[in-house]
Tab-separated table of C-alpha atoms in Angstrom:
chain	number	residue	atom	x	y	z
A	1	MET	CA	-180.663	106.305	-33.857
A	2	ARG	CA	-179.600	102.992	-32.385
A	3	GLU	CA	-179.474	104.529	-28.914
A	4	LYS	CA	-183.060	105.795	-29.281
A	5	THR	CA	-184.191	102.328	-30.393
A	6	MET	CA	-182.553	100.766	-27.331
A	7	ILE	CA	-184.277	103.269	-25.028
A	8	ALA	CA	-187.678	102.587	-26.623
A	9	LYS	CA	-187.111	98.842	-26.313
A	10	LYS	CA	-186.226	99.205	-22.645
A	11	ILE	CA	-189.426	101.195	-21.991
A	12	ASN	CA	-191.524	98.564	-23.770
A	13	GLU	CA	-189.888	95.803	-21.766
A	14	ASN	CA	-190.632	97.618	-18.514
A	15	TYR	CA	-194.253	98.085	-19.537
A	16	ASN	CA	-194.584	94.392	-20.334
A	17	TYR	CA	-195.191	93.844	-16.623
A	18	THR	CA	-197.904	96.499	-16.745
A	19	LEU	CA	-199.567	94.536	-19.553
A	20	TYR	CA	-199.283	91.295	-17.560
A	21	ALA	CA	-200.942	92.970	-14.572
A	22	CYS	CA	-203.724	94.253	-16.846
A	23	TYR	CA	-204.224	90.793	-18.334
A	24	ALA	CA	-204.533	89.400	-14.811
A	25	GLY	CA	-206.908	92.260	-13.990
A	26	TYR	CA	-209.355	90.948	-16.548
A	27	VAL	CA	-208.974	87.461	-15.075
A	28	VAL	CA	-210.020	88.991	-11.734
A	29	GLN	CA	-213.075	90.565	-13.372
A	30	ALA	CA	-213.933	87.206	-14.928
A	31	VAL	CA	-213.875	85.624	-11.472
A	32	ILE	CA	-216.164	88.356	-10.099
A	33	ASN	CA	-218.709	88.022	-12.915
A	34	ASN	CA	-218.696	84.271	-13.508
A	35	LEU	CA	-218.111	82.413	-10.243
A	36	ALA	CA	-221.538	83.182	-8.760
A	37	PRO	CA	-223.506	81.954	-11.830
A	38	LEU	CA	-221.928	78.510	-11.356
A	39	LEU	CA	-223.561	78.472	-7.919
A	40	PHE	CA	-227.013	79.811	-8.824
A	41	LEU	CA	-228.678	76.397	-8.619
A	42	THR	CA	-226.808	75.722	-5.351
A	43	PHE	CA	-228.019	79.048	-3.909
A	44	GLN	CA	-231.539	78.201	-5.016
A	45	ARG	CA	-231.504	74.778	-3.367
A	46	GLU	CA	-229.486	75.555	-0.210
A	47	PHE	CA	-231.033	78.912	0.697
A	48	GLY	CA	-234.450	78.601	-0.984
A	49	ILE	CA	-233.926	81.582	-3.311
A	50	SER	CA	-236.364	82.046	-6.194
A	51	LEU	CA	-235.319	82.384	-9.828
A	52	GLU	CA	-236.426	86.024	-9.803
A	53	ARG	CA	-234.209	86.806	-6.772
A	54	ILE	CA	-231.325	84.927	-8.412
A	55	GLY	CA	-231.807	87.191	-11.433
A	56	LEU	CA	-231.754	90.174	-9.073
A	57	LEU	CA	-228.240	89.139	-7.952
A	58	ILE	CA	-227.073	89.593	-11.555
A	59	THR	CA	-228.774	92.988	-11.713
A	60	ILE	CA	-227.133	94.020	-8.431
A	61	ASN	CA	-223.716	92.936	-9.693
A	62	PHE	CA	-223.877	94.960	-12.871
A	63	GLY	CA	-225.961	97.737	-11.287
A	64	VAL	CA	-223.220	98.401	-8.737
A	65	GLN	CA	-220.655	98.235	-11.525
A	66	ILE	CA	-222.659	100.933	-13.327
A	67	LEU	CA	-222.594	103.190	-10.247
A	68	THR	CA	-218.871	102.502	-9.902
A	69	ASP	CA	-218.323	103.432	-13.556
A	70	MET	CA	-220.130	106.736	-12.936
A	71	ALA	CA	-217.986	107.515	-9.906
A	72	ALA	CA	-214.803	106.472	-11.721
A	73	ALA	CA	-215.639	108.770	-14.639
A	74	LYS	CA	-215.482	111.703	-12.229
A	75	TYR	CA	-212.786	110.719	-9.753
A	76	ALA	CA	-210.385	108.159	-11.337
A	77	ASP	CA	-208.116	110.805	-12.864
A	78	ARG	CA	-208.040	112.770	-9.610
A	79	ILE	CA	-207.255	109.754	-7.440
A	80	GLY	CA	-204.807	108.324	-9.978
A	81	TYR	CA	-204.735	105.080	-11.920
A	82	ARG	CA	-202.510	103.224	-9.458
A	83	ALA	CA	-204.503	103.966	-6.299
A	84	SER	CA	-207.777	103.245	-8.107
A	85	VAL	CA	-206.687	99.905	-9.553
A	86	ILE	CA	-205.277	98.795	-6.182
A	87	LEU	CA	-208.630	99.674	-4.569
A	88	ALA	CA	-210.356	97.664	-7.307
A	89	HIS	CA	-208.414	94.528	-6.453
A	90	ALA	CA	-208.917	94.991	-2.701
A	91	CYS	CA	-212.710	95.204	-3.189
A	92	SER	CA	-212.661	92.179	-5.518
A	93	ALA	CA	-210.824	90.070	-2.953
A	94	ALA	CA	-213.116	91.211	-0.133
A	95	GLY	CA	-216.235	90.411	-2.173
A	96	LEU	CA	-215.066	86.863	-2.883
A	97	ILE	CA	-214.166	86.220	0.754
A	98	CYS	CA	-217.575	87.549	1.824
A	99	MET	CA	-219.351	85.286	-0.684
A	100	GLY	CA	-217.968	82.267	1.123
A	101	THR	CA	-218.660	83.571	4.627
A	102	LEU	CA	-221.490	86.132	4.922
A	103	PRO	CA	-224.400	83.824	3.885
A	104	PHE	CA	-223.551	81.664	6.907
A	105	VAL	CA	-222.834	84.537	9.295
A	106	LEU	CA	-225.894	86.711	8.646
A	107	GLU	CA	-229.374	85.591	9.629
A	108	ASN	CA	-230.593	86.302	6.090
A	109	ALA	CA	-228.327	84.362	3.705
A	110	TYR	CA	-229.652	86.269	0.684
A	111	LEU	CA	-228.535	89.596	2.157
A	112	GLY	CA	-225.082	88.061	2.624
A	113	LEU	CA	-224.985	87.172	-1.072
A	114	VAL	CA	-226.212	90.654	-2.023
A	115	ALA	CA	-223.502	92.321	0.088
A	116	SER	CA	-220.725	90.115	-1.317
A	117	MET	CA	-221.897	90.636	-4.905
A	118	ALA	CA	-222.032	94.417	-4.385
A	119	LEU	CA	-218.548	94.591	-2.859
A	120	GLY	CA	-217.032	92.497	-5.625
A	121	ALA	CA	-218.896	94.558	-8.221
A	122	VAL	CA	-217.140	97.729	-7.045
A	123	GLY	CA	-213.841	96.026	-7.836
A	124	GLY	CA	-215.077	94.670	-11.161
A	125	GLY	CA	-216.412	98.062	-12.232
A	126	LEU	CA	-213.152	99.848	-11.428
A	127	ILE	CA	-211.127	97.223	-13.271
A	128	GLU	CA	-213.278	97.628	-16.383
A	129	VAL	CA	-212.827	101.408	-16.351
A	130	LEU	CA	-209.088	101.439	-15.657
A	131	VAL	CA	-207.426	98.492	-17.366
A	132	SER	CA	-208.266	99.416	-20.983
A	133	PRO	CA	-206.921	103.004	-20.801
A	134	ILE	CA	-203.806	101.754	-18.944
A	135	VAL	CA	-203.096	99.389	-21.852
A	136	GLU	CA	-203.999	102.041	-24.433
A	137	ALA	CA	-201.517	104.427	-22.774
A	138	ALA	CA	-198.673	101.910	-22.478
A	139	PRO	CA	-195.987	102.054	-25.215
A	140	SER	CA	-196.433	99.114	-27.586
A	141	SER	CA	-195.164	97.991	-30.976
A	142	HIS	CA	-198.503	96.296	-31.770
A	143	ALA	CA	-201.619	97.809	-33.369
A	144	LYS	CA	-203.789	99.158	-30.567
A	145	ASP	CA	-207.055	97.567	-31.720
A	146	ALA	CA	-205.361	94.152	-31.928
A	147	ALA	CA	-203.731	94.722	-28.517
A	148	MET	CA	-207.132	95.676	-27.067
A	149	SER	CA	-208.728	92.505	-28.419
A	150	LEU	CA	-205.884	90.413	-26.985
A	151	LEU	CA	-206.309	92.150	-23.612
A	152	HIS	CA	-210.017	91.378	-23.497
A	153	SER	CA	-209.348	87.745	-24.434
A	154	PHE	CA	-207.919	87.306	-20.947
A	155	TYR	CA	-211.393	87.906	-19.538
A	156	CYS	CA	-212.405	84.803	-21.498
A	157	TRP	CA	-209.437	82.714	-20.363
A	158	GLY	CA	-210.242	83.799	-16.827
A	159	HIS	CA	-213.816	82.665	-17.393
A	160	VAL	CA	-212.550	79.277	-18.624
A	161	ALA	CA	-210.263	78.982	-15.592
A	162	VAL	CA	-213.154	79.806	-13.253
A	163	VAL	CA	-215.341	77.087	-14.779
A	164	VAL	CA	-212.679	74.374	-15.078
A	165	LEU	CA	-210.885	74.941	-11.778
A	166	SER	CA	-214.136	75.446	-9.886
A	167	THR	CA	-215.519	72.232	-11.379
A	168	VAL	CA	-212.382	70.437	-10.184
A	169	GLY	CA	-212.777	72.126	-6.793
A	170	PHE	CA	-216.426	71.085	-6.489
A	171	THR	CA	-215.446	67.523	-7.366
A	172	ILE	CA	-212.615	67.377	-4.814
A	173	LEU	CA	-214.252	69.319	-1.980
A	174	GLY	CA	-217.854	68.361	-2.653
A	175	MET	CA	-220.735	70.745	-3.348
A	176	ASP	CA	-221.536	70.891	0.375
A	177	ARG	CA	-218.280	72.828	0.818
A	178	TRP	CA	-218.731	75.189	-2.117
A	179	TYR	CA	-218.047	78.172	0.174
A	180	LEU	CA	-214.316	77.375	0.157
A	181	LEU	CA	-214.008	78.116	-3.565
A	182	PRO	CA	-214.709	81.882	-3.425
A	183	VAL	CA	-212.176	82.242	-0.606
A	184	LEU	CA	-209.531	80.393	-2.612
A	185	TRP	CA	-210.277	82.516	-5.705
A	186	SER	CA	-209.650	85.672	-3.655
A	187	LEU	CA	-205.925	84.890	-3.860
A	188	VAL	CA	-205.923	85.999	-7.520
A	189	PRO	CA	-206.862	89.663	-6.861
A	190	ILE	CA	-204.655	89.751	-3.768
A	191	LEU	CA	-201.571	88.693	-5.729
A	192	ASN	CA	-202.342	91.007	-8.654
A	193	LEU	CA	-202.837	93.895	-6.226
A	194	LEU	CA	-199.217	93.422	-5.140
A	195	LEU	CA	-198.087	93.474	-8.779
A	196	PHE	CA	-199.931	96.748	-9.458
A	197	THR	CA	-198.048	98.419	-6.613
A	198	ARG	CA	-194.799	98.038	-8.598
A	199	VAL	CA	-195.466	98.297	-12.352
A	200	PRO	CA	-195.080	101.589	-14.309
A	201	ILE	CA	-198.362	103.276	-15.315
A	202	ARG	CA	-198.938	106.148	-17.759
A	203	HIS	CA	-202.042	108.308	-18.230
A	204	LEU	CA	-203.868	107.955	-21.537
A	205	VAL	CA	-204.411	111.670	-22.239
A	206	GLU	CA	-203.123	114.632	-20.253
A	207	GLU	CA	-205.821	116.809	-18.690
A	208	GLU	CA	-205.256	119.807	-20.963
A	209	ASP	CA	-205.554	117.610	-24.089
A	210	ARG	CA	-208.780	115.778	-23.194
A	211	THR	CA	-212.028	116.351	-25.047
A	212	PRO	CA	-214.342	118.243	-22.656
A	213	ALA	CA	-217.235	116.162	-21.312
A	214	LYS	CA	-219.870	118.480	-22.802
A	215	GLN	CA	-218.305	118.244	-26.262
A	216	LEU	CA	-217.959	114.460	-25.984
A	217	VAL	CA	-221.588	113.764	-25.042
A	218	SER	CA	-222.950	116.238	-27.605
A	219	SER	CA	-221.466	114.206	-30.453
A	220	GLY	CA	-223.912	111.970	-32.302
A	221	ILE	CA	-221.301	109.309	-32.994
A	222	PHE	CA	-220.565	109.082	-29.252
A	223	TRP	CA	-224.147	107.895	-28.654
A	224	ILE	CA	-223.812	105.306	-31.406
A	225	PHE	CA	-220.888	103.868	-29.467
A	226	ILE	CA	-222.907	104.004	-26.239
A	227	GLY	CA	-225.600	101.943	-27.964
A	228	LEU	CA	-223.014	99.496	-29.294
A	229	MET	CA	-221.593	99.021	-25.794
A	230	ILE	CA	-225.048	98.337	-24.334
A	231	CYS	CA	-225.761	95.762	-27.044
A	232	ALA	CA	-222.305	94.181	-26.650
A	233	GLY	CA	-222.745	93.687	-22.892
A	234	ALA	CA	-226.324	92.433	-23.227
A	235	SER	CA	-225.548	90.013	-26.082
A	236	GLU	CA	-222.635	88.542	-24.119
A	237	GLN	CA	-224.085	88.288	-20.626
A	238	GLY	CA	-227.594	87.388	-21.767
A	239	MET	CA	-226.183	83.980	-22.671
A	240	SER	CA	-223.144	83.794	-20.383
A	241	GLN	CA	-224.926	84.368	-17.067
A	242	TRP	CA	-227.564	81.735	-17.751
A	243	ALA	CA	-225.531	79.128	-19.671
A	244	SER	CA	-224.813	76.963	-16.626
A	245	MET	CA	-228.408	76.944	-15.369
A	246	PHE	CA	-229.723	76.524	-18.933
A	247	ALA	CA	-227.550	73.446	-19.413
A	248	GLU	CA	-228.485	71.898	-16.048
A	249	ASP	CA	-232.159	72.822	-15.753
A	250	GLY	CA	-233.241	73.373	-19.363
A	251	LEU	CA	-231.225	70.569	-20.968
A	252	ASN	CA	-231.153	68.181	-17.950
A	253	LEU	CA	-227.379	67.785	-17.887
A	254	SER	CA	-225.311	67.082	-14.765
A	255	LYS	CA	-223.629	69.940	-12.883
A	256	THR	CA	-220.169	69.010	-14.220
A	257	MET	CA	-221.275	68.461	-17.821
A	258	GLY	CA	-223.484	71.539	-17.731
A	259	ASP	CA	-220.635	73.797	-16.626
A	260	LEU	CA	-218.069	72.341	-19.014
A	261	LEU	CA	-220.322	72.281	-22.075
A	262	GLY	CA	-222.210	75.500	-21.257
A	263	PRO	CA	-220.271	78.484	-19.880
A	264	CYS	CA	-216.858	76.876	-20.448
A	265	LEU	CA	-217.442	76.283	-24.170
A	266	PHE	CA	-218.893	79.796	-24.412
A	267	ALA	CA	-215.770	81.322	-22.832
A	268	VAL	CA	-213.286	79.250	-24.866
A	269	LEU	CA	-214.822	80.322	-28.156
A	270	MET	CA	-215.197	83.940	-27.024
A	271	GLY	CA	-211.526	84.013	-26.062
A	272	SER	CA	-210.552	82.358	-29.336
A	273	SER	CA	-212.397	85.037	-31.289
A	274	ARG	CA	-210.589	87.816	-29.404
A	275	ALA	CA	-207.195	86.122	-29.676
A	276	PHE	CA	-207.755	85.564	-33.409
A	277	TYR	CA	-208.459	89.245	-33.961
A	278	GLY	CA	-205.542	90.128	-31.697
A	279	LYS	CA	-203.283	88.128	-34.021
A	280	PHE	CA	-204.700	88.991	-37.449
A	281	GLY	CA	-206.758	92.130	-36.801
A	282	GLU	CA	-204.370	94.489	-38.599
A	283	LYS	CA	-205.434	92.931	-41.908
A	284	MET	CA	-209.207	93.144	-41.289
A	285	ASN	CA	-211.985	95.704	-41.426
A	286	LEU	CA	-213.104	95.852	-37.797
A	287	ARG	CA	-216.612	97.193	-38.454
A	288	LYS	CA	-217.354	94.439	-41.008
A	289	PHE	CA	-215.918	91.813	-38.662
A	290	MET	CA	-218.285	93.055	-35.926
A	291	ALA	CA	-221.260	93.045	-38.298
A	292	GLY	CA	-220.571	89.437	-39.282
A	293	SER	CA	-220.307	88.582	-35.591
A	294	GLY	CA	-223.706	90.203	-34.970
A	295	VAL	CA	-225.339	88.002	-37.597
A	296	LEU	CA	-223.703	84.907	-36.101
A	297	CYS	CA	-224.909	85.968	-32.651
A	298	VAL	CA	-228.542	86.065	-33.778
A	299	CYS	CA	-228.153	82.615	-35.341
A	300	SER	CA	-226.506	81.180	-32.221
A	301	TYR	CA	-229.340	82.344	-29.951
A	302	LEU	CA	-231.864	80.778	-32.339
A	303	LEU	CA	-229.875	77.520	-32.316
A	304	ALA	CA	-229.809	77.405	-28.503
A	305	VAL	CA	-233.544	78.104	-28.251
A	306	PHE	CA	-235.023	75.882	-30.958
A	307	MET	CA	-232.754	72.825	-31.105
A	308	LYS	CA	-234.301	69.923	-29.185
A	309	ASN	CA	-231.049	67.974	-29.194
A	310	PRO	CA	-229.090	69.114	-26.077
A	311	LEU	CA	-225.721	68.989	-27.843
A	312	LEU	CA	-226.966	71.166	-30.707
A	313	ALA	CA	-228.490	73.608	-28.216
A	314	LEU	CA	-225.149	73.750	-26.382
A	315	ALA	CA	-223.450	74.345	-29.732
A	316	GLY	CA	-225.628	77.455	-29.927
A	317	CYS	CA	-224.266	78.562	-26.526
A	318	GLY	CA	-220.719	78.035	-27.767
A	319	LEU	CA	-221.253	79.850	-31.061
A	320	CYS	CA	-222.710	82.749	-29.102
A	321	GLY	CA	-219.359	83.040	-27.307
A	322	LEU	CA	-217.557	83.036	-30.660
A	323	SER	CA	-219.864	85.741	-32.004
A	324	VAL	CA	-219.745	88.166	-29.062
A	325	GLY	CA	-215.977	87.992	-28.618
A	326	ILE	CA	-215.142	91.053	-30.716
A	327	MET	CA	-218.137	93.196	-29.747
A	328	TRP	CA	-216.858	94.809	-26.517
A	329	PRO	CA	-213.157	95.353	-27.400
A	330	GLY	CA	-214.075	96.170	-31.003
A	331	THR	CA	-216.360	98.993	-29.884
A	332	PHE	CA	-213.568	100.363	-27.668
A	333	SER	CA	-211.135	100.292	-30.589
A	334	LEU	CA	-213.520	101.939	-33.052
A	335	ALA	CA	-214.291	104.636	-30.494
A	336	VAL	CA	-210.610	105.422	-29.915
A	337	LYS	CA	-210.167	105.949	-33.655
A	338	HIS	CA	-213.143	108.329	-33.839
A	339	CYS	CA	-212.585	110.073	-30.469
A	340	PRO	CA	-208.812	109.826	-29.816
A	341	GLN	CA	-208.824	112.519	-27.096
A	342	GLY	CA	-211.706	111.045	-25.094
A	343	GLY	CA	-209.431	109.936	-22.259
A	344	THR	CA	-210.500	108.115	-19.087
A	345	LEU	CA	-213.924	109.769	-19.110
A	346	MET	CA	-214.780	108.175	-22.444
A	347	PHE	CA	-213.643	104.719	-21.308
A	348	ALA	CA	-215.613	105.124	-18.071
A	349	LEU	CA	-218.802	106.114	-19.911
A	350	PHE	CA	-218.405	103.214	-22.330
A	351	ALA	CA	-217.796	100.816	-19.430
A	352	LEU	CA	-220.934	102.236	-17.809
A	353	ALA	CA	-222.926	101.611	-20.998
A	354	GLY	CA	-221.471	98.116	-21.308
A	355	ASP	CA	-222.468	97.317	-17.730
A	356	VAL	CA	-225.975	98.645	-18.400
A	357	GLY	CA	-226.085	96.045	-21.164
A	358	CYS	CA	-224.611	93.370	-18.894
A	359	ALA	CA	-227.464	94.008	-16.453
A	360	ALA	CA	-230.144	94.395	-19.130
A	361	GLY	CA	-229.343	91.197	-21.056
A	362	PRO	CA	-229.653	88.711	-18.161
A	363	GLY	CA	-232.473	90.826	-16.703
A	364	VAL	CA	-234.546	90.495	-19.866
A	365	VAL	CA	-233.850	86.750	-19.949
A	366	SER	CA	-234.954	86.219	-16.317
A	367	PHE	CA	-238.004	88.508	-16.659
A	368	VAL	CA	-239.324	86.752	-19.754
A	369	ALA	CA	-238.494	83.289	-18.361
A	370	GLU	CA	-240.314	84.085	-15.093
A	371	HIS	CA	-243.433	85.331	-16.897
A	372	LEU	CA	-243.480	82.513	-19.467
A	373	PRO	CA	-242.839	79.495	-17.214
A	374	LYS	CA	-244.100	77.065	-19.855
A	375	PHE	CA	-241.025	77.854	-21.988
A	376	GLY	CA	-238.645	78.949	-19.194
A	377	LEU	CA	-235.134	80.073	-20.087
A	378	LYS	CA	-235.643	79.312	-23.766
A	379	ALA	CA	-238.230	82.094	-23.969
A	380	GLY	CA	-235.864	84.456	-22.171
A	381	LEU	CA	-232.978	83.658	-24.496
A	382	PHE	CA	-235.208	84.177	-27.515
A	383	ALA	CA	-236.062	87.661	-26.234
A	384	ALA	CA	-232.340	88.466	-25.918
A	385	ILE	CA	-231.975	88.258	-29.715
A	386	LEU	CA	-233.108	91.896	-29.653
A	387	PHE	CA	-229.624	93.051	-28.606
A	388	PRO	CA	-227.426	91.694	-31.437
A	389	ALA	CA	-230.154	92.764	-33.884
A	390	VAL	CA	-229.984	96.360	-32.640
A	391	MET	CA	-226.181	96.215	-32.808
A	392	LEU	CA	-226.384	95.457	-36.530
A	393	VAL	CA	-228.556	98.541	-37.041
A	394	LEU	CA	-226.075	100.723	-35.092
A	395	LEU	CA	-223.100	99.411	-37.058
A	396	ARG	CA	-224.958	100.349	-40.230
A	397	ALA	CA	-225.532	103.821	-38.800
A	398	LEU	CA	-221.833	104.063	-37.898
A	399	ARG	CA	-220.870	103.339	-41.493
A	400	LYS	CA	-223.155	106.093	-42.753
A	401	ASP	CA	-221.861	108.514	-40.131
A	402	THR	CA	-218.274	107.734	-41.082
A	403	ALA	CA	-219.092	108.252	-44.759
A	404	LEU	CA	-220.384	111.761	-44.005
A	405	ARG	CA	-217.328	112.829	-42.018
């Protein structure tokens, strides 16, 4: 018995490095998704890009991630987790390097930004599909839903690092040399790529044990989870992608204060929510925790939109981060409990749905803001309340579905 315990402990210790690589993987995805929004106003001023075309960059980012999710659903198992996750980091690094170079090399700077966003999005999409099932498959002594929440908290800490370190970089280098920052950030995926070449990786579900795709998508509860993922991504990114610009342009704060009190506060509180559940989640009802978060999310959007005091409006941005923290990883965890044999395909389809939401949320905000210029981003953020409201309805439906099973 003691010998078996020692063997299990040794396996867990070996897989600790796999977990560290996965944590860093979410930091890489945070860099891909959140560095560009810090530069939206700079892009607008330096290259003369309209707000609508800036919004299109967000759509391109998450749109390419959606296409990547679709491809990964079909080919990730065939190619293998290791080769796929290494490719993800290579694309992420290349996209960041291109962001700092292509706008100045190509005649059309906007096309350079589009190309760099698309390349990085391939890496971000693959990371989202692969990292969660790698962690789910790794041997662990912790509850899986708590471990999943802790994993996703590293996306938030990566977001915080992007905001804080980039703000320091802008201060030291000057905004006229902003292009150096994406190149420096490319070191993170490059180093993590090297780590993924060495760590042990297990598959989540063997091919013969997986739920067939037709059976998976014909299940009603599967589509409830798809809806939850869309709402989770939209609720999060609807605020996150516009927080910096909202703070600078809508609340008339400086670039430094806008970034620190907008997206940085959002990310800190989102990470805190995920870390809290990662620590104490075993004692909580996950569905009820998510429902409470949905209510708080609606309130936080209303606070950001209607408070005339800039600090109170920014408090709304921060509370939004606190409220959305559990939505994405919580949906993953609930889905694993209901569909334990879903395998990589299920994670890929959920990542796809989440990225649809990540594109839809900021897209709705920019569309409404563009067509209601009198109210600007506040009108767009008010429209985004739709997503956490729908999530509450779906969570109610999930409870009824569970009661009938």
